[in-house]
Amino acid sequence: MAIERLFRRRRTRGEGREVPDLWIRCQACGSQLYKKDLEQNLGVCPHCGHHHRIPVEDWVRILADEGSFEAITGKVRPVDALSFVDTEPYPERLARYQQKTGRPDAIYGGRATIGGVKSVLLVMDYAFAGGSMGSVVGEEIARGAELAAREDRALVIVTASGGARMQEGALSLMQMAKTTMALEFVFQKRLPYVSILTHPTTGGVTASFATLADVILAEPDALIGFAGPRVIKQTIRQDLPEGFQRSEFLLKHGLLDAVVDRRKLKEELVRVLRLFSEDPDAA
Amino acid sequence: MPLEFERPLVELEEKIRALEATAREQNLDLSDEIELLKGKLERLQREIFAGLTPWQRVQVARAPGRPTTLDVAERIFEDFYELRGDRAFADDPAIVGGLARFAGRRVVFVGHQKGRNTKENIARNFGMPHPEGYRKAMRLMDLADREGVPFLAFIDTPGAYPGVSAEERGQAWVIARSIQRMSRLRVPAVAVILGEGGSGGALAIGVGNRVLILENAWYSVISPESCAAILWRDAKEAERAAAALKLTARDLLELGVVDRIVPEPGGGAHKNPEGAIRELESALLAVLRELEGLSPEELWQDRYRKFRALGAFEES
Ligand SMILES: [Zn+2]
């Protein structure tokens, strides 16, 4: 199961080979959890409800109807337009993430049905450079939106991102405008767009397509905002209020439609999508 | 306070002033010497400014005395009337805008507003808007659309304000909306980066059919200091970050992010704001004339094509 890749494999001393550990500690409450249980619980701790990050393939498995998914991403590959070098050259950084995730950039998605509703489902991959949006993520989202419009599909995007990708400079910034404008075709055809914000979603992704959805759902306790908490703390030189920028806080401030437990997410998403349809049974 | 690399220029300027004073006081004719030095000053100015590093240009872009949105409005518009408030929460002094007449035509304008001194800068929050600022900008976009008149946006911000209240009121949400609202304009839209183009807070009013940039302005996804703090874990590496980000006018023209560079007079726009504004005025007129022949639908399509094409990738 893909979820296993999430958890570090423990090196057995002396033997020099890796064996998967059957147990894992909850990142929030520290409970010892049987990995299979956690997996069956969609990465949600049965004790404290903490939502652990899950691989993008698992998101597809959770949301898409079985056997309905057909990938559309993966053909667009990043390039180093700025010849960017920080502590390492950008191409090397990219190669490392590509090796780690097995995909060209921080996005995965395709055609799917969700509760029978024809959709385009896109999922951001936080494991790839913190889910940062550069030209490829921007292009895939724009193409996904255009495909949804062309084929009369709902658009569903699961976000997880630290924001725009610094290594592509102003070109990354422009993806905020590009993705926003591509959504226009979805809206013009009166197709539903639902975004699902997961931990964390900040910066240029929050300040563009992610928050322009007709319906914005978020996972519990996800950090969502424009600036990161560290930057804000530096600016105001004060401690941040309890729960600041977390889903529940944002719901109270009128910025989200609902905070949804991952185990209920598919059911709620289907209800929402069907409420956009004149004839929900036709799907 | 002159910038580090301006010191030789300041010295020459002082020499010229001293000679002029001597000539006046002692009733001497030193005009040959003075002209010679002035020629030297101009050459040196050109030389220094042609060779500025990206980081030095960032310093110029931030220099006090650079034209602000209201400076531009006061000089290029025959008349303008500032409109205030977002009609929901507050008036954000970090963003200004209103109705104006520009070279005989009606326009609506908006822009980030930095202070002209420290006191004013504090009042204007250093040009870093809160959500209400962007809501004011959107209100003005609505107005431009309804009136069918061109929309001019002047960008000069280190970034949208990263504070608690801004987040509570949905800074990211409102920036996204502002990008969307501007992209939907059915009138000619021109954005000009006057000084600093800091990230989403700049792009929120940057979705123009044409994007112009002053020669020494910068525009990027993040400020060099923040980029350095994240990638090198040291804000002092800002100089390297500024070079890596390709944030100068010339780099941005090459990347296709801007369409036209507005030249600054010798010594930079902060030395001669009137000269810089005159250049901007003629550039603005030229691009407006290009756009004014397009229908509302063509204007939207033109803007869509421009931004849809931005990005660098390969297809496998
Ligand atoms: Zn737990």
mmCIF file of N, CA and C in Angstrom, chain A residues 162 201-204 206-207 223-233 235 240 244-245, chain B residues 160-164 166-167 171-172 175:
data_model
loop_
_atom_site.group_PDB
_atom_site.id
_atom_site.type_symbol
_atom_site.label_atom_id
_atom_site.label_comp_id
_atom_site.label_asym_id
_atom_site.label_seq_id
_atom_site.Cartn_x
_atom_site.Cartn_y
_atom_site.Cartn_z
ATOM 1 N N GLY A 162 3.528 24.831 0.279
ATOM 2 C CA GLY A 162 4.163 25.932 0.989
ATOM 3 C C GLY A 162 4.064 27.236 0.233
ATOM 4 N N THR A 201 -1.466 24.634 3.580
ATOM 5 C CA THR A 201 -1.701 25.308 2.309
ATOM 6 C C THR A 201 -1.484 26.803 2.540
ATOM 7 N N THR A 202 -0.381 27.321 2.009
ATOM 8 C CA THR A 202 -0.061 28.727 2.277
ATOM 9 C C THR A 202 0.455 29.418 1.012
ATOM 10 N N GLY A 203 0.658 30.703 1.135
ATOM 11 C CA GLY A 203 1.293 31.496 0.086
ATOM 12 C C GLY A 203 0.504 31.554 -1.210
ATOM 13 N N GLY A 204 1.238 31.446 -2.303
ATOM 14 C CA GLY A 204 0.666 31.668 -3.625
ATOM 15 C C GLY A 204 -0.445 30.723 -4.031
ATOM 16 N N THR A 206 -2.754 29.458 -1.794
ATOM 17 C CA THR A 206 -3.922 29.981 -1.083
ATOM 18 C C THR A 206 -4.391 31.290 -1.737
ATOM 19 N N ALA A 207 -3.419 32.077 -2.208
ATOM 20 C CA ALA A 207 -3.754 33.387 -2.779
ATOM 21 C C ALA A 207 -4.074 33.298 -4.268
ATOM 22 N N LEU A 223 -3.062 23.970 8.648
ATOM 23 C CA LEU A 223 -2.559 25.341 8.621
ATOM 24 C C LEU A 223 -2.823 25.918 7.228
ATOM 25 N N ILE A 224 -3.597 26.988 7.190
ATOM 26 C CA ILE A 224 -3.973 27.586 5.914
ATOM 27 C C ILE A 224 -3.855 29.098 6.027
ATOM 28 N N GLY A 225 -3.150 29.720 5.105
ATOM 29 C CA GLY A 225 -3.035 31.171 5.187
ATOM 30 C C GLY A 225 -2.204 31.744 4.072
ATOM 31 N N PHE A 226 -2.002 33.041 4.148
ATOM 32 C CA PHE A 226 -1.157 33.703 3.152
ATOM 33 C C PHE A 226 0.292 33.636 3.618
ATOM 34 N N ALA A 227 0.617 34.337 4.679
ATOM 35 C CA ALA A 227 1.979 34.309 5.206
ATOM 36 C C ALA A 227 2.118 33.144 6.178
ATOM 37 N N GLY A 228 3.317 32.617 6.293
ATOM 38 C CA GLY A 228 3.573 31.558 7.257
ATOM 39 C C GLY A 228 3.636 32.140 8.659
ATOM 40 N N PRO A 229 3.342 31.324 9.679
ATOM 41 C CA PRO A 229 3.325 31.817 11.061
ATOM 42 C C PRO A 229 4.663 32.423 11.501
ATOM 43 N N ARG A 230 5.755 31.873 10.972
ATOM 44 C CA ARG A 230 7.077 32.378 11.380
ATOM 45 C C ARG A 230 7.277 33.828 10.906
ATOM 46 N N VAL A 231 6.857 34.070 9.675
ATOM 47 C CA VAL A 231 6.972 35.418 9.104
ATOM 48 C C VAL A 231 6.100 36.399 9.885
ATOM 49 N N ILE A 232 4.896 35.950 10.224
ATOM 50 C CA ILE A 232 3.977 36.831 10.939
ATOM 51 C C ILE A 232 4.533 37.156 12.327
ATOM 52 N N LYS A 233 5.073 36.146 12.979
ATOM 53 C CA LYS A 233 5.641 36.335 14.301
ATOM 54 C C LYS A 233 6.795 37.339 14.263
ATOM 55 N N THR A 235 7.086 39.707 12.098
ATOM 56 C CA THR A 235 6.557 41.028 11.778
ATOM 57 C C THR A 235 5.963 41.692 13.013
ATOM 58 N N LEU A 240 1.441 34.259 18.568
ATOM 59 C CA LEU A 240 0.225 34.201 17.763
ATOM 60 C C LEU A 240 -0.909 33.608 18.596
ATOM 61 N N PHE A 244 -4.454 29.927 15.634
ATOM 62 C CA PHE A 244 -4.331 30.885 14.529
ATOM 63 C C PHE A 244 -4.010 30.184 13.208
ATOM 64 N N GLN A 245 -4.722 30.570 12.163
ATOM 65 C CA GLN A 245 -4.545 30.032 10.798
ATOM 66 C C GLN A 245 -4.889 28.545 10.674
ATOM 67 N N ALA B 160 2.060 42.106 0.423
ATOM 68 C CA ALA B 160 0.859 42.278 1.243
ATOM 69 C C ALA B 160 1.262 42.100 2.707
ATOM 70 N N TYR B 161 0.580 42.793 3.611
ATOM 71 C CA TYR B 161 0.999 42.792 5.014
ATOM 72 C C TYR B 161 0.833 41.414 5.658
ATOM 73 N N PRO B 162 1.907 40.878 6.224
ATOM 74 C CA PRO B 162 1.806 39.577 6.893
ATOM 75 C C PRO B 162 1.511 39.740 8.380
ATOM 76 N N GLY B 163 0.281 40.039 8.709
ATOM 77 C CA GLY B 163 -0.059 40.239 10.119
ATOM 78 C C GLY B 163 -1.273 39.436 10.534
ATOM 79 N N VAL B 164 -1.538 39.432 11.834
ATOM 80 C CA VAL B 164 -2.637 38.624 12.369
ATOM 81 C C VAL B 164 -3.990 39.077 11.816
ATOM 82 N N ALA B 166 -4.654 40.818 9.180
ATOM 83 C CA ALA B 166 -4.745 40.607 7.728
ATOM 84 C C ALA B 166 -5.126 39.157 7.430
ATOM 85 N N GLU B 167 -4.541 38.230 8.194
ATOM 86 C CA GLU B 167 -4.848 36.814 7.981
ATOM 87 C C GLU B 167 -6.286 36.503 8.388
ATOM 88 N N GLN B 171 -6.451 37.545 3.930
ATOM 89 C CA GLN B 171 -5.497 38.147 2.987
ATOM 90 C C GLN B 171 -5.356 37.324 1.704
ATOM 91 N N ALA B 172 -5.173 36.020 1.857
ATOM 92 C CA ALA B 172 -4.979 35.181 0.666
ATOM 93 C C ALA B 172 -6.242 35.166 -0.195
ATOM 94 N N ILE B 175 -6.596 38.441 -2.122
ATOM 95 C CA ILE B 175 -5.616 38.581 -3.208
ATOM 96 C C ILE B 175 -6.053 37.735 -4.402
#
